[in-house]
mmCIF file of C-alpha atoms in Angstrom:
data_model
loop_
_atom_site.group_PDB
_atom_site.id
_atom_site.type_symbol
_atom_site.label_atom_id
_atom_site.label_comp_id
_atom_site.label_asym_id
_atom_site.label_seq_id
_atom_site.Cartn_x
_atom_site.Cartn_y
_atom_site.Cartn_z
ATOM 1 C CA MET M 216 122.234 85.867 128.686
ATOM 2 C CA ALA M 217 118.908 85.221 130.405
ATOM 3 C CA THR M 218 118.904 83.273 133.659
ATOM 4 C CA PRO M 219 115.975 81.151 134.906
ATOM 5 C CA ILE M 220 113.853 82.680 137.651
ATOM 6 C CA GLU M 221 114.483 80.632 140.789
ATOM 7 C CA PRO M 222 111.843 79.861 143.448
ATOM 8 C CA GLY M 223 113.955 81.779 145.967
ATOM 9 C CA ASP M 224 114.028 85.002 143.930
ATOM 10 C CA LEU M 225 112.043 88.113 144.780
ATOM 11 C CA VAL M 226 110.217 89.086 141.576
ATOM 12 C CA ILE M 227 108.589 92.460 140.868
ATOM 13 C CA HIS M 228 106.044 92.627 138.021
ATOM 14 C CA VAL M 229 105.223 96.210 136.967
ATOM 15 C CA LEU M 230 102.250 95.786 134.651
ATOM 16 C CA ASN M 231 101.655 98.092 131.706
ATOM 17 C CA VAL M 232 98.288 99.662 132.541
ATOM 18 C CA GLY M 233 98.843 103.064 130.964
ATOM 19 C CA PHE M 234 98.859 106.043 133.307
ATOM 20 C CA GLY M 235 98.644 104.270 136.644
ATOM 21 C CA ASP M 236 100.291 101.697 138.895
ATOM 22 C CA ASP M 237 99.725 97.952 139.090
ATOM 23 C CA ILE M 238 102.607 96.113 140.767
ATOM 24 C CA LEU M 239 102.635 92.418 141.675
ATOM 25 C CA ILE M 240 105.245 91.218 144.160
ATOM 26 C CA GLY M 241 106.286 87.581 143.895
ATOM 27 C CA LEU M 242 107.644 86.672 147.323
ATOM 28 C CA PRO M 243 110.300 83.932 147.530
ATOM 29 C CA ALA M 244 108.797 80.446 147.667
ATOM 30 C CA ASP M 245 108.355 78.743 151.036
ATOM 31 C CA ASP M 246 109.742 75.330 152.023
ATOM 32 C CA THR M 247 107.000 73.596 150.043
ATOM 33 C CA GLY M 248 107.919 75.523 146.897
ATOM 34 C CA LYS M 249 104.793 77.704 146.979
ATOM 35 C CA ARG M 250 105.198 81.369 146.098
ATOM 36 C CA SER M 251 102.878 83.989 147.632
ATOM 37 C CA TYR M 252 102.006 87.301 146.018
ATOM 38 C CA GLY M 253 101.268 90.819 147.171
ATOM 39 C CA LEU M 254 99.810 93.673 145.149
ATOM 40 C CA VAL M 255 100.748 97.341 145.375
ATOM 41 C CA ASP M 256 98.027 99.451 143.749
ATOM 42 C CA CYS M 257 95.720 98.201 141.035
ATOM 43 C CA LYS M 258 94.344 100.194 138.146
ATOM 44 C CA ASP M 259 93.258 97.255 135.966
ATOM 45 C CA ALA M 260 91.706 94.357 137.883
ATOM 46 C CA GLU M 261 91.107 92.172 134.832
ATOM 47 C CA LYS M 262 94.691 92.396 133.620
ATOM 48 C CA THR M 263 95.960 91.744 137.145
ATOM 49 C CA ARG M 264 93.683 88.734 137.628
ATOM 50 C CA SER M 265 94.535 87.258 134.225
ATOM 51 C CA TYR M 266 98.257 87.757 134.821
ATOM 52 C CA LEU M 267 97.995 86.050 138.222
ATOM 53 C CA ASN M 268 96.250 83.128 136.540
ATOM 54 C CA LYS M 269 99.209 82.826 134.180
ATOM 55 C CA LEU M 270 101.676 83.023 137.062
ATOM 56 C CA MET M 271 99.791 80.136 138.689
ATOM 57 C CA PRO M 272 98.386 78.097 135.775
ATOM 58 C CA ASN M 273 97.365 75.234 138.069
ATOM 59 C CA PRO M 274 94.128 76.327 139.809
ATOM 60 C CA SER M 275 95.024 74.254 142.865
ATOM 61 C CA GLU M 276 98.104 76.466 143.394
ATOM 62 C CA ARG M 277 96.120 79.700 143.540
ATOM 63 C CA SER M 278 95.417 81.302 146.897
ATOM 64 C CA ARG M 279 94.583 84.593 148.563
ATOM 65 C CA LEU M 280 97.050 87.426 148.102
ATOM 66 C CA ALA M 281 99.243 88.112 151.122
ATOM 67 C CA PHE M 282 98.241 91.768 150.940
ATOM 68 C CA ILE M 283 96.926 94.564 148.777
ATOM 69 C CA CYS M 284 98.492 97.967 149.403
ATOM 70 C CA ALA M 285 96.666 101.080 148.203
ATOM 71 C CA THR M 286 99.422 103.684 148.302
ATOM 72 C CA HIS M 287 96.887 106.547 148.145
ATOM 73 C CA PRO M 288 93.315 106.912 146.894
ATOM 74 C CA HIS M 289 93.862 108.413 143.447
ATOM 75 C CA GLN M 290 91.833 106.670 140.743
ATOM 76 C CA ASP M 291 94.864 105.557 138.712
ATOM 77 C CA HIS M 292 96.065 103.573 141.740
ATOM 78 C CA ILE M 293 92.867 102.098 143.208
ATOM 79 C CA LYS M 294 90.393 101.697 140.337
ATOM 80 C CA GLY M 295 90.690 97.889 140.244
ATOM 81 C CA ILE M 296 91.088 97.137 143.957
ATOM 82 C CA LYS M 297 87.430 96.557 144.873
ATOM 83 C CA SER M 298 87.127 93.820 142.254
ATOM 84 C CA LEU M 299 90.035 91.917 143.806
ATOM 85 C CA LEU M 300 88.738 92.414 147.353
ATOM 86 C CA THR M 301 85.656 90.427 146.333
ATOM 87 C CA ASP M 302 87.510 87.837 144.238
ATOM 88 C CA SER M 303 86.882 84.344 145.610
ATOM 89 C CA THR M 304 90.446 83.251 144.795
ATOM 90 C CA TYR M 305 92.700 86.268 145.238
ATOM 91 C CA ARG M 306 90.897 88.173 148.022
ATOM 92 C CA PRO M 307 93.819 89.408 150.184
ATOM 93 C CA LEU M 308 94.557 88.526 153.782
ATOM 94 C CA GLU M 309 95.410 92.164 154.556
ATOM 95 C CA PHE M 310 94.624 95.574 153.102
ATOM 96 C CA TRP M 311 97.173 98.354 153.708
ATOM 97 C CA ASP M 312 95.877 101.915 153.628
ATOM 98 C CA SER M 313 97.594 105.297 153.979
ATOM 99 C CA GLY M 314 94.758 106.710 156.069
ATOM 100 C CA PHE M 315 94.075 109.578 153.668
ATOM 101 C CA ARG M 316 90.290 109.632 153.477
ATOM 102 C CA HIS M 317 88.849 110.561 150.108
ATOM 103 C CA ASN M 318 85.213 111.099 149.159
ATOM 104 C CA SER M 319 85.421 109.425 145.754
ATOM 105 C CA ARG M 320 82.915 106.700 144.934
ATOM 106 C CA THR M 321 85.756 104.273 144.201
ATOM 107 C CA TYR M 322 87.434 104.725 147.567
ATOM 108 C CA ARG M 323 84.131 104.631 149.434
ATOM 109 C CA GLY M 324 83.332 101.356 147.674
ATOM 110 C CA ILE M 325 86.625 99.887 148.882
ATOM 111 C CA LEU M 326 85.854 100.796 152.506
ATOM 112 C CA GLU M 327 82.321 99.410 152.262
ATOM 113 C CA THR M 328 83.658 96.154 150.816
ATOM 114 C CA LEU M 329 86.253 95.790 153.564
ATOM 115 C CA ALA M 330 83.504 96.106 156.155
ATOM 116 C CA THR M 331 81.814 92.969 154.813
ATOM 117 C CA LYS M 332 84.833 90.770 154.049
ATOM 118 C CA ASP M 333 87.282 88.784 156.149
ATOM 119 C CA ILE M 334 90.168 91.123 155.343
ATOM 120 C CA LYS M 335 92.334 92.786 157.962
ATOM 121 C CA MET M 336 92.632 96.522 157.285
ATOM 122 C CA ILE M 337 95.822 98.216 158.472
ATOM 123 C CA ARG M 338 96.475 101.946 158.445
ATOM 124 C CA VAL M 339 100.237 102.021 157.986
ATOM 125 C CA SER M 340 102.867 104.589 158.910
ATOM 126 C CA SER M 341 106.640 104.833 158.683
ATOM 127 C CA GLY M 342 108.621 102.279 160.644
ATOM 128 C CA MET M 343 106.066 99.476 160.399
ATOM 129 C CA GLU M 344 107.522 96.168 159.202
ATOM 130 C CA TRP M 345 106.297 92.844 157.846
ATOM 131 C CA TYR M 346 108.326 89.654 157.538
ATOM 132 C CA TYR M 347 107.806 87.122 154.778
ATOM 133 C CA GLY M 348 110.561 84.578 155.291
ATOM 134 C CA ARG M 349 113.670 86.102 153.722
ATOM 135 C CA VAL M 350 111.926 89.367 152.806
ATOM 136 C CA ARG M 351 111.382 92.315 155.114
ATOM 137 C CA ILE M 352 108.955 95.039 154.011
ATOM 138 C CA THR M 353 109.391 98.395 155.748
ATOM 139 C CA VAL M 354 107.116 101.412 155.425
ATOM 140 C CA LEU M 355 109.187 104.553 154.772
ATOM 141 C CA SER M 356 106.201 106.893 154.457
ATOM 142 C CA PRO M 357 103.770 108.377 155.387
ATOM 143 C CA SER M 358 105.240 109.506 158.674
ATOM 144 C CA VAL M 359 103.003 110.193 161.636
ATOM 145 C CA ALA M 360 103.903 113.878 161.198
ATOM 146 C CA LEU M 361 102.416 113.847 157.694
ATOM 147 C CA ARG M 362 99.406 111.812 158.795
ATOM 148 C CA ASN M 363 98.609 114.328 161.521
ATOM 149 C CA LYS M 364 98.487 117.064 158.880
ATOM 150 C CA TYR M 365 96.097 115.281 156.513
ATOM 151 C CA ALA M 366 93.009 117.116 157.675
ATOM 152 C CA THR M 367 94.514 120.375 158.930
ATOM 153 C CA TYR M 368 97.435 121.621 156.858
ATOM 154 C CA GLY M 369 96.417 120.415 153.432
ATOM 155 C CA VAL M 370 98.952 117.640 152.827
ATOM 156 C CA ASP M 371 97.991 116.610 149.319
ATOM 157 C CA MET M 372 97.083 113.082 148.372
ATOM 158 C CA ASN M 373 100.356 112.318 146.584
ATOM 159 C CA ASN M 374 102.395 113.153 149.671
ATOM 160 C CA ALA M 375 100.158 110.795 151.649
ATOM 161 C CA SER M 376 101.477 107.919 149.526
ATOM 162 C CA ILE M 377 102.740 104.753 151.127
ATOM 163 C CA VAL M 378 106.405 104.200 150.236
ATOM 164 C CA LEU M 379 107.657 100.640 150.724
ATOM 165 C CA ARG M 380 111.178 99.245 151.105
ATOM 166 C CA LEU M 381 111.583 95.545 150.303
ATOM 167 C CA GLU M 382 114.781 93.816 151.436
ATOM 168 C CA HIS M 383 115.668 90.332 150.191
ATOM 169 C CA HIS M 384 118.110 88.396 152.375
ATOM 170 C CA SER M 385 119.772 84.994 152.126
ATOM 171 C CA GLU M 386 118.120 83.719 155.316
ATOM 172 C CA ASP M 387 115.002 84.167 157.385
ATOM 173 C CA VAL M 388 114.862 87.820 158.409
ATOM 174 C CA LEU M 389 113.741 87.138 161.983
ATOM 175 C CA LEU M 390 116.659 84.762 162.582
ATOM 176 C CA MET M 391 119.017 87.310 161.068
ATOM 177 C CA CYS M 392 117.612 90.091 163.250
ATOM 178 C CA SER M 393 118.048 88.006 166.393
ATOM 179 C CA ARG M 394 121.826 88.263 165.993
ATOM 180 C CA GLU M 395 121.776 92.049 166.107
ATOM 181 C CA TYR M 396 121.635 91.847 169.886
ATOM 182 C CA THR M 397 124.605 89.498 170.223
ATOM 183 C CA GLY M 398 127.113 91.662 168.356
ATOM 184 C CA ARG M 399 127.348 89.186 165.462
ATOM 185 C CA VAL M 400 126.422 91.650 162.742
ATOM 186 C CA SER M 401 128.296 91.967 159.468
ATOM 187 C CA LEU M 402 128.658 95.685 158.855
ATOM 188 C CA GLU M 403 129.860 95.040 155.327
ATOM 189 C CA ALA M 404 126.770 92.952 154.575
ATOM 190 C CA GLU M 405 124.625 95.679 156.090
ATOM 191 C CA ARG M 406 126.375 98.340 154.018
ATOM 192 C CA THR M 407 125.981 96.504 150.711
ATOM 193 C CA ALA M 408 122.423 95.282 151.326
ATOM 194 C CA GLY M 409 121.061 97.931 148.977
ATOM 195 C CA ARG M 410 121.661 95.760 145.915
ATOM 196 C CA SER M 411 118.835 93.474 147.047
ATOM 197 C CA VAL M 412 116.485 96.288 148.047
ATOM 198 C CA VAL M 413 113.476 97.537 146.076
ATOM 199 C CA ILE M 414 111.779 100.857 146.844
ATOM 200 C CA LEU M 415 108.209 101.298 145.615
ATOM 201 C CA ALA M 416 107.533 105.015 145.843
ATOM 202 C CA GLY M 417 103.837 105.399 145.019
ATOM 203 C CA ASP M 418 103.234 109.038 144.087
ATOM 204 C CA ALA M 419 105.383 110.494 146.893
ATOM 205 C CA GLU M 420 106.534 114.072 146.297
ATOM 206 C CA PHE M 421 108.887 116.521 148.005
ATOM 207 C CA ASP M 422 107.110 116.778 151.392
ATOM 208 C CA SER M 423 107.162 113.020 151.701
ATOM 209 C CA TRP M 424 110.840 112.682 150.758
ATOM 210 C CA ALA M 425 111.763 115.410 153.245
ATOM 211 C CA GLN M 426 110.174 113.391 156.047
ATOM 212 C CA ILE M 427 111.778 110.166 154.823
ATOM 213 C CA SER M 428 115.221 111.817 154.754
ATOM 214 C CA GLU M 429 114.728 113.032 158.320
ATOM 215 C CA GLU M 430 113.550 109.686 159.666
ATOM 216 C CA TYR M 431 115.953 107.497 157.653
ATOM 217 C CA PRO M 432 119.237 109.460 157.478
ATOM 218 C CA ARG M 433 122.543 108.038 156.343
ATOM 219 C CA LEU M 434 124.326 106.882 159.491
ATOM 220 C CA GLU M 435 127.838 105.879 160.444
ATOM 221 C CA ARG M 436 128.080 102.708 162.488
ATOM 222 C CA THR M 437 131.176 101.343 164.217
ATOM 223 C CA SER M 438 132.026 97.808 165.216
ATOM 224 C CA ALA M 439 132.339 97.041 168.921
ATOM 225 C CA HIS M 440 135.586 95.242 168.089
ATOM 226 C CA ASP M 441 137.050 97.908 165.826
ATOM 227 C CA PRO M 442 135.677 101.348 166.701
ATOM 228 C CA LEU M 443 138.000 103.032 164.196
ATOM 229 C CA VAL M 444 136.299 101.343 161.246
ATOM 230 C CA LYS M 445 133.210 103.244 160.174
ATOM 231 C CA LYS M 446 130.644 101.918 157.737
ATOM 232 C CA MET M 447 127.931 104.014 156.175
ATOM 233 C CA ILE M 448 124.413 102.699 156.740
ATOM 234 C CA ASN M 449 122.003 104.085 154.160
ATOM 235 C CA HIS M 450 118.368 103.027 154.455
ATOM 236 C CA LEU M 451 117.543 104.537 151.052
ATOM 237 C CA ALA M 452 120.185 102.537 149.168
ATOM 238 C CA CYS M 453 118.464 100.252 146.680
ATOM 239 C CA GLY M 454 119.034 98.228 143.550
ATOM 240 C CA VAL M 455 115.617 99.006 142.067
ATOM 241 C CA VAL M 456 113.243 101.947 142.430
ATOM 242 C CA LYS M 457 109.730 102.309 141.082
ATOM 243 C CA VAL M 458 109.935 106.026 140.361
ATOM 244 C CA ALA M 459 107.417 108.152 142.246
ATOM 245 C CA HIS M 460 104.453 109.846 140.556
ATOM 246 C CA HIS M 461 105.114 108.450 137.097
ATOM 247 C CA GLY M 462 108.357 110.445 136.883
ATOM 248 C CA SER M 463 106.740 113.877 137.199
ATOM 249 C CA MET M 464 108.681 117.081 137.894
ATOM 250 C CA HIS M 465 107.661 116.733 141.554
ATOM 251 C CA SER M 466 108.513 113.036 141.940
ATOM 252 C CA ALA M 467 111.836 113.189 143.831
ATOM 253 C CA PRO M 468 114.821 115.563 143.959
ATOM 254 C CA LEU M 469 118.318 114.661 142.789
ATOM 255 C CA ASP M 470 119.694 114.214 146.313
ATOM 256 C CA ILE M 471 117.192 111.408 146.963
ATOM 257 C CA TYR M 472 118.380 109.491 143.906
ATOM 258 C CA GLU M 473 121.975 110.114 144.988
ATOM 259 C CA LYS M 474 121.158 108.411 148.287
ATOM 260 C CA MET M 475 119.380 105.557 146.544
ATOM 261 C CA LYS M 476 122.001 104.910 143.843
ATOM 262 C CA PRO M 477 119.726 102.365 142.124
ATOM 263 C CA GLU M 478 120.796 100.267 139.172
ATOM 264 C CA VAL M 479 117.307 100.156 137.632
ATOM 265 C CA ALA M 480 114.533 102.779 137.719
ATOM 266 C CA VAL M 481 111.083 101.760 136.487
ATOM 267 C CA VAL M 482 108.528 104.395 135.481
ATOM 268 C CA SER M 483 104.916 103.224 135.231
ATOM 269 C CA THR M 484 103.382 105.771 132.898
ATOM 270 C CA GLU M 485 101.670 106.853 129.709
ATOM 271 C CA GLN M 486 103.382 109.976 128.421
ATOM 272 C CA ARG M 487 101.469 113.231 128.367
ATOM 273 C CA VAL M 488 102.772 116.284 126.536
ATOM 274 C CA SER M 489 102.498 119.944 127.514
ATOM 275 C CA THR M 490 102.581 122.641 124.832
ATOM 276 C CA LYS M 491 102.980 126.317 125.758
ATOM 277 C CA GLN M 492 103.588 129.558 123.913
ATOM 278 C CA ALA M 493 106.434 131.709 125.255
ATOM 279 C CA ALA M 494 108.273 134.625 123.610
ATOM 280 C CA GLY M 495 106.829 133.732 120.249
ATOM 281 C CA ARG M 496 108.007 130.135 120.477
ATOM 282 C CA THR M 497 106.144 126.892 121.046
ATOM 283 C CA LEU M 498 107.560 124.928 123.968
ATOM 284 C CA THR M 499 106.743 121.237 124.045
ATOM 285 C CA ARG M 500 107.784 118.895 126.816
ATOM 286 C CA GLY M 501 106.880 115.495 128.169
ATOM 287 C CA LEU M 502 105.370 115.455 131.647
ATOM 288 C CA PHE M 503 105.483 111.758 132.629
ATOM 289 C CA PRO M 504 108.375 111.232 132.790
ATOM 290 C CA HIS M 505 109.502 114.840 133.019
ATOM 291 C CA GLN M 506 112.957 115.931 131.900
ATOM 292 C CA SER M 507 113.914 116.959 135.437
ATOM 293 C CA ALA M 508 113.293 113.410 136.691
ATOM 294 C CA THR M 509 115.158 111.669 133.874
ATOM 295 C CA ILE M 510 118.139 114.030 134.183
ATOM 296 C CA ALA M 511 118.335 113.365 137.930
ATOM 297 C CA LEU M 512 118.293 109.606 137.348
ATOM 298 C CA GLU M 513 120.875 109.799 134.565
ATOM 299 C CA GLU M 514 123.128 111.889 136.815
ATOM 300 C CA CYS M 515 123.244 108.824 139.071
ATOM 301 C CA GLY M 516 124.021 106.402 136.238
ATOM 302 C CA VAL M 517 120.689 104.586 136.375
ATOM 303 C CA ARG M 518 119.094 102.383 133.726
ATOM 304 C CA ILE M 519 115.645 103.915 133.041
ATOM 305 C CA LEU M 520 112.734 101.773 131.844
ATOM 306 C CA THR M 521 109.211 103.022 131.107
ATOM 307 C CA THR M 522 106.086 100.924 130.619
ATOM 308 C CA ASP M 523 105.018 103.064 127.647
ATOM 309 C CA GLY M 524 108.438 103.086 125.966
ATOM 310 C CA SER M 525 108.601 106.883 125.940
ATOM 311 C CA TYR M 526 112.016 107.192 127.615
ATOM 312 C CA GLU M 527 114.520 104.337 127.716
ATOM 313 C CA SER M 528 118.035 105.192 128.840
ATOM 314 C CA GLN M 529 121.095 103.174 129.805
ATOM 315 C CA PRO M 530 124.398 104.136 131.418
ATOM 316 C CA ALA M 531 127.219 104.791 128.967
ATOM 317 C CA GLN M 532 130.784 105.982 129.168
ATOM 318 C CA GLY M 533 130.705 109.652 130.073
ATOM 319 C CA GLY M 534 126.960 109.716 130.747
ATOM 320 C CA SER M 535 123.828 108.019 129.421
ATOM 321 C CA GLN M 536 122.469 107.076 126.039
ATOM 322 C CA LYS M 537 119.038 106.222 124.679
ATOM 323 C CA ASP M 538 118.141 102.565 124.190
ATOM 324 C CA PRO M 539 115.941 102.356 121.070
ATOM 325 C CA ALA M 540 115.619 98.571 121.396
ATOM 326 C CA MET M 541 113.485 99.098 124.513
ATOM 327 C CA ALA M 542 111.430 102.004 123.111
ATOM 328 C CA HIS M 543 108.155 100.069 123.020
ATOM 329 C CA PRO M 544 105.287 99.589 125.473
ATOM 330 C CA GLY M 545 105.450 96.646 127.828
ATOM 331 C CA SER M 546 105.245 95.371 131.376
ATOM 332 C CA ILE M 547 108.563 95.188 133.196
ATOM 333 C CA VAL M 548 109.689 92.220 135.292
ATOM 334 C CA VAL M 549 112.582 92.667 137.706
ATOM 335 C CA VAL M 550 114.242 89.741 139.491
ATOM 336 C CA VAL M 551 116.002 90.537 142.767
ATOM 337 C CA PRO M 552 118.175 87.692 144.087
ATOM 338 C CA SER M 553 119.461 87.914 147.638
ATOM 339 C CA GLY M 554 122.838 89.633 147.666
ATOM 340 C CA GLY M 555 122.992 89.801 143.889
ATOM 341 C CA THR M 556 122.536 92.216 141.028
ATOM 342 C CA PRO M 557 118.922 92.795 139.904
ATOM 343 C CA ARG M 558 117.978 91.550 136.441
ATOM 344 C CA TRP M 559 115.115 92.794 134.314
ATOM 345 C CA LYS M 560 113.097 92.002 131.222
ATOM 346 C CA LYS M 561 110.686 94.192 129.302
ATOM 347 C CA LEU M 562 107.704 92.402 127.787
ATOM 348 C CA ASN M 563 105.804 93.392 124.640
ATOM 349 C CA ASP M 564 102.249 93.888 125.846
ATOM 350 C CA GLY M 565 99.997 96.839 125.162
ATOM 351 C CA ILE M 566 97.690 98.322 127.791
ATOM 352 C CA GLY M 567 94.862 95.881 127.012
ATOM 353 C CA ASP M 568 97.061 92.804 126.542
ATOM 354 C CA VAL M 569 97.906 90.122 129.103
ATOM 355 C CA PRO M 570 101.507 88.982 128.573
ATOM 356 C CA ASP M 571 102.984 85.619 129.458
ATOM 357 C CA PRO M 572 105.128 85.943 132.591
ATOM 358 C CA PRO M 573 108.763 85.158 131.754
ATOM 359 C CA THR M 574 110.410 82.031 133.139
ATOM 360 C CA GLU M 575 113.865 83.518 132.712
ATOM 361 C CA VAL M 576 115.239 87.040 132.922
#
């Protein structure tokens, strides 16, 4: 049964824009009841703007985005960003950039626009954090090691992607963090925090995940009062993952998904098919998502949702099974309550349609 979206919920809107990413983040409302929004990548500015208008139907409620994050400068991730940087209503307060410089006209236009607007540009790297009340956003990638190789060792653009970890807590994150230095830390709460975590993976591929695994390993932590009790701290544990690189064969290896153990995996994509001739046979396979990615996710018992409806799978006894009821295109809205199980709803919009945001999920 659907449950109303509460002002205190973290809400992730993965818009159906075809082959590309366009992700709106609805941050929990402040004390006045106002909800702020961030945007991770933008392929379709008009759909994003129109959807924001529907999220905030009262013009007096509309305000600048908290941030726009361009995970990396591929066209399917940044095509619509310049339009929003110049938007009189939604122009962001901050622009987050991976630092991978690209000579495309689109990316150059973004940099030229930033130079003339009152927007703070931040070149992010792993370990950086932002605090929005009860939400902490941590950058998992790119690491400084990858950034230093951009111009010299040929780190490709996908592996330069910004990967974000969003944690939703039941109290202000800064107040919660202040207790870490007094010994009043709940290890059990820390261990189970993954249910209220969202990882947005951009187009990160194997080089990126290798660095993330090195910098954010699974750790054992003991209590000062009971050193014999060990709790596993896993920074990659999450309830929701936006699958990297549209679910390609290079998106993430199985061991990464085993560390994540998400309940919901969202693939923003428009399926493309490869046909090859081999040994007198015609081999046909989908590329986005690729079979290797869907098998890895199903091995971990994950519900798979795609914006194009090409691969919908749900956990079942003894494995996974297809979900034909969800095999249609549509934006995907995921609600992440603090300390609770994520809920999701798939809308019915095509690439050129602007759906009504749900009030319950």
